[in-house]
Amino acid sequence: MSVPAPESGTDPVPGLPVVFRPTRTRIVLLTVGVAILATLTAIAFLLEAAGAGERASFVLTGLLFFAVLLLLARPKVVADTGGVTVVNLTTVRHLEWAEIIRVNLRPGDPWVLLDLSDGTTLPAMGIQPGVARAQAVRDAKALRALAEHHGTGRTDG
């Protein structure tokens, strides 16, 4: 579903600061990460014939899996009076409100895309419809309302 532009009075502008993140996805990723780490650690200590190096490799493998899943659970979008901070897997970018021209969440998009005033598009992985589509649409509408209220498309001339 495409996120329609809010008409005045239809979508209330949320209070600031607000954090958007894929909560269900995050819960699943962190739960699976802890389960994998616990399982591999238990296996490491239950293997009687394993040496210290082999046990350490089981635990380190569990830690590696947990670290990757923790990285995948990292994305979020933080909106405050100074603008929007987009935290993706390995990058963090702060945008002033006036830099955001449009907030897009089209059918098939894996996450929100922000059209920026410099002509580029920035993925905002903190709002993704994968597991919780209705929540992602609500979050995208809220971010669009905030962007329009705080400066989208405004020109100073």
mmCIF file of C-alpha atoms in Angstrom:
data_model
loop_
_atom_site.group_PDB
_atom_site.id
_atom_site.type_symbol
_atom_site.label_atom_id
_atom_site.label_comp_id
_atom_site.label_asym_id
_atom_site.label_seq_id
_atom_site.Cartn_x
_atom_site.Cartn_y
_atom_site.Cartn_z
ATOM 1 C CA MET A 1 0.000 0.000 0.000
ATOM 2 C CA SER A 2 1.358 3.399 -0.904
ATOM 3 C CA VAL A 3 1.475 5.861 1.935
ATOM 4 C CA PRO A 4 -0.750 8.777 0.958
ATOM 5 C CA ALA A 5 0.196 12.310 1.824
ATOM 6 C CA PRO A 6 -1.661 13.466 4.924
ATOM 7 C CA GLU A 7 -4.273 16.113 4.419
ATOM 8 C CA SER A 8 -4.468 18.810 7.020
ATOM 9 C CA GLY A 9 -6.257 17.476 10.029
ATOM 10 C CA THR A 10 -6.366 13.826 8.942
ATOM 11 C CA ASP A 11 -3.090 12.489 10.352
ATOM 12 C CA PRO A 12 -2.060 13.939 13.672
ATOM 13 C CA VAL A 13 1.579 14.894 13.988
ATOM 14 C CA PRO A 14 3.196 12.728 16.690
ATOM 15 C CA GLY A 15 5.026 14.360 19.554
ATOM 16 C CA LEU A 16 8.804 14.524 19.465
ATOM 17 C CA PRO A 17 11.070 12.735 20.066
ATOM 18 C CA VAL A 18 9.775 9.512 18.539
ATOM 19 C CA VAL A 19 11.618 6.301 17.669
ATOM 20 C CA PHE A 20 10.468 4.012 14.864
ATOM 21 C CA ARG A 21 11.845 0.478 14.791
ATOM 22 C CA PRO A 22 10.619 -2.934 13.627
ATOM 23 C CA THR A 23 9.830 -4.250 17.110
ATOM 24 C CA ARG A 24 8.564 -7.726 16.181
ATOM 25 C CA THR A 25 11.486 -8.357 13.857
ATOM 26 C CA ARG A 26 13.878 -7.160 16.541
ATOM 27 C CA ILE A 27 12.330 -9.477 19.157
ATOM 28 C CA VAL A 28 12.564 -12.474 16.808
ATOM 29 C CA LEU A 29 16.184 -11.730 15.856
ATOM 30 C CA LEU A 30 17.359 -11.232 19.431
ATOM 31 C CA THR A 31 15.477 -14.312 20.683
ATOM 32 C CA VAL A 32 16.968 -16.481 17.961
ATOM 33 C CA GLY A 33 20.419 -15.014 18.666
ATOM 34 C CA VAL A 34 20.232 -15.823 22.357
ATOM 35 C CA ALA A 35 18.900 -19.326 21.592
ATOM 36 C CA ILE A 36 21.729 -20.061 19.154
ATOM 37 C CA LEU A 37 24.354 -18.747 21.555
ATOM 38 C CA ALA A 38 22.921 -20.745 24.465
ATOM 39 C CA THR A 39 22.631 -23.919 22.377
ATOM 40 C CA LEU A 40 26.165 -23.751 21.003
ATOM 41 C CA THR A 41 27.559 -22.933 24.445
ATOM 42 C CA ALA A 42 25.684 -25.880 25.981
ATOM 43 C CA ILE A 43 26.933 -28.188 23.240
ATOM 44 C CA ALA A 44 30.481 -26.975 23.840
ATOM 45 C CA PHE A 45 30.331 -27.949 27.499
ATOM 46 C CA LEU A 46 28.417 -31.194 26.969
ATOM 47 C CA LEU A 47 30.940 -32.639 24.530
ATOM 48 C CA GLU A 48 33.188 -34.618 26.844
ATOM 49 C CA ALA A 49 35.751 -35.518 24.177
ATOM 50 C CA ALA A 50 36.170 -31.921 22.990
ATOM 51 C CA GLY A 51 39.297 -30.014 23.893
ATOM 52 C CA ALA A 52 39.453 -26.422 25.080
ATOM 53 C CA GLY A 53 40.012 -25.114 21.540
ATOM 54 C CA GLU A 54 37.020 -26.979 20.163
ATOM 55 C CA ARG A 55 34.819 -25.736 22.980
ATOM 56 C CA ALA A 56 36.024 -22.184 22.434
ATOM 57 C CA SER A 57 35.221 -22.463 18.728
ATOM 58 C CA PHE A 58 31.626 -23.484 19.535
ATOM 59 C CA VAL A 59 31.217 -20.514 21.867
ATOM 60 C CA LEU A 60 32.870 -18.105 19.388
ATOM 61 C CA THR A 61 30.603 -19.377 16.601
ATOM 62 C CA GLY A 62 27.590 -18.716 18.832
ATOM 63 C CA LEU A 63 28.902 -15.221 19.575
ATOM 64 C CA LEU A 64 29.407 -14.585 15.856
ATOM 65 C CA PHE A 65 25.825 -15.634 15.067
ATOM 66 C CA PHE A 66 24.547 -13.452 17.918
ATOM 67 C CA ALA A 67 26.602 -10.461 16.691
ATOM 68 C CA VAL A 68 25.213 -10.771 13.156
ATOM 69 C CA LEU A 69 21.630 -11.003 14.423
ATOM 70 C CA LEU A 70 22.256 -8.056 16.752
ATOM 71 C CA LEU A 71 23.470 -6.050 13.751
ATOM 72 C CA LEU A 72 20.318 -6.995 11.823
ATOM 73 C CA ALA A 73 18.213 -5.817 14.799
ATOM 74 C CA ARG A 74 19.944 -2.400 14.892
ATOM 75 C CA PRO A 75 17.919 -0.295 12.378
ATOM 76 C CA LYS A 76 15.763 2.512 13.702
ATOM 77 C CA VAL A 77 14.601 5.989 12.773
ATOM 78 C CA VAL A 78 14.727 8.676 15.464
ATOM 79 C CA ALA A 79 12.823 11.901 14.877
ATOM 80 C CA ASP A 80 13.395 14.890 17.130
ATOM 81 C CA THR A 81 13.212 18.662 16.877
ATOM 82 C CA GLY A 82 16.595 18.781 15.119
ATOM 83 C CA GLY A 83 15.623 16.374 12.353
ATOM 84 C CA VAL A 84 15.762 12.666 11.677
ATOM 85 C CA THR A 85 18.531 10.218 12.507
ATOM 86 C CA VAL A 86 18.480 7.105 10.345
ATOM 87 C CA VAL A 87 20.324 4.125 11.841
ATOM 88 C CA ASN A 88 20.768 1.329 9.288
ATOM 89 C CA LEU A 89 22.883 -1.824 9.581
ATOM 90 C CA THR A 90 26.311 -0.185 9.528
ATOM 91 C CA THR A 91 25.615 3.515 9.006
ATOM 92 C CA VAL A 92 24.084 6.398 10.924
ATOM 93 C CA ARG A 93 22.973 9.557 9.139
ATOM 94 C CA HIS A 94 21.388 12.665 10.588
ATOM 95 C CA LEU A 95 19.103 14.705 8.345
ATOM 96 C CA GLU A 96 17.677 18.147 8.921
ATOM 97 C CA TRP A 97 13.920 18.270 8.398
ATOM 98 C CA ALA A 98 14.300 20.459 5.302
ATOM 99 C CA GLU A 99 16.457 17.772 3.620
ATOM 100 C CA ILE A 100 13.549 15.297 3.494
ATOM 101 C CA ILE A 101 11.427 15.897 0.406
ATOM 102 C CA ARG A 102 9.251 12.792 0.542
ATOM 103 C CA VAL A 103 8.660 9.687 2.680
ATOM 104 C CA ASN A 104 7.869 6.640 0.486
ATOM 105 C CA LEU A 105 6.582 3.174 1.314
ATOM 106 C CA ARG A 106 5.303 1.630 -1.910
ATOM 107 C CA PRO A 107 3.985 -1.915 -2.390
ATOM 108 C CA GLY A 108 6.930 -4.299 -2.457
ATOM 109 C CA ASP A 109 9.377 -1.896 -0.787
ATOM 110 C CA PRO A 110 11.383 -3.667 1.933
ATOM 111 C CA TRP A 111 11.544 -0.450 3.992
ATOM 112 C CA VAL A 112 10.782 3.257 3.836
ATOM 113 C CA LEU A 113 12.737 5.297 1.323
ATOM 114 C CA LEU A 114 13.434 8.975 1.961
ATOM 115 C CA ASP A 115 13.757 11.249 -1.074
ATOM 116 C CA LEU A 116 16.297 13.914 -0.153
ATOM 117 C CA SER A 117 16.829 17.471 -1.344
ATOM 118 C CA ASP A 118 20.219 16.576 -2.877
ATOM 119 C CA GLY A 119 18.478 14.226 -5.338
ATOM 120 C CA THR A 120 19.426 10.999 -3.562
ATOM 121 C CA THR A 121 17.284 8.407 -1.824
ATOM 122 C CA LEU A 122 18.103 7.094 1.645
ATOM 123 C CA PRO A 123 16.711 3.768 2.864
ATOM 124 C CA ALA A 124 15.275 3.996 6.368
ATOM 125 C CA MET A 125 15.419 0.367 7.453
ATOM 126 C CA GLY A 126 13.863 1.173 10.827
ATOM 127 C CA ILE A 127 10.420 1.183 9.200
ATOM 128 C CA GLN A 128 9.944 -2.112 7.355
ATOM 129 C CA PRO A 129 6.713 -3.893 6.543
ATOM 130 C CA GLY A 130 8.115 -7.440 6.594
ATOM 131 C CA VAL A 131 6.524 -8.876 9.744
ATOM 132 C CA ALA A 132 4.246 -6.015 10.830
ATOM 133 C CA ARG A 133 2.924 -4.294 7.699
ATOM 134 C CA ALA A 134 0.165 -2.322 9.439
ATOM 135 C CA GLN A 135 2.641 -0.912 11.967
ATOM 136 C CA ALA A 136 5.067 0.029 9.184
ATOM 137 C CA VAL A 137 2.325 1.876 7.294
ATOM 138 C CA ARG A 138 1.327 3.748 10.480
ATOM 139 C CA ASP A 139 4.975 4.623 11.172
ATOM 140 C CA ALA A 140 5.535 5.782 7.588
ATOM 141 C CA LYS A 141 2.433 7.990 7.771
ATOM 142 C CA ALA A 142 3.615 9.430 11.088
ATOM 143 C CA LEU A 143 7.096 10.150 9.702
ATOM 144 C CA ARG A 144 5.558 11.744 6.601
ATOM 145 C CA ALA A 145 3.307 13.937 8.785
ATOM 146 C CA LEU A 146 6.332 14.980 10.854
ATOM 147 C CA ALA A 147 8.396 15.752 7.752
ATOM 148 C CA GLU A 148 5.615 17.847 6.242
ATOM 149 C CA HIS A 149 5.006 19.656 9.504
ATOM 150 C CA HIS A 150 8.681 20.377 10.192
ATOM 151 C CA GLY A 151 9.902 21.312 6.746
ATOM 152 C CA THR A 152 9.397 18.971 3.818
ATOM 153 C CA GLY A 153 9.403 20.852 0.571
ATOM 154 C CA ARG A 154 9.825 24.230 2.230
ATOM 155 C CA THR A 155 11.996 26.733 0.451
ATOM 156 C CA ASP A 156 13.507 29.811 2.004
ATOM 157 C CA GLY A 157 13.321 32.087 -0.993
#
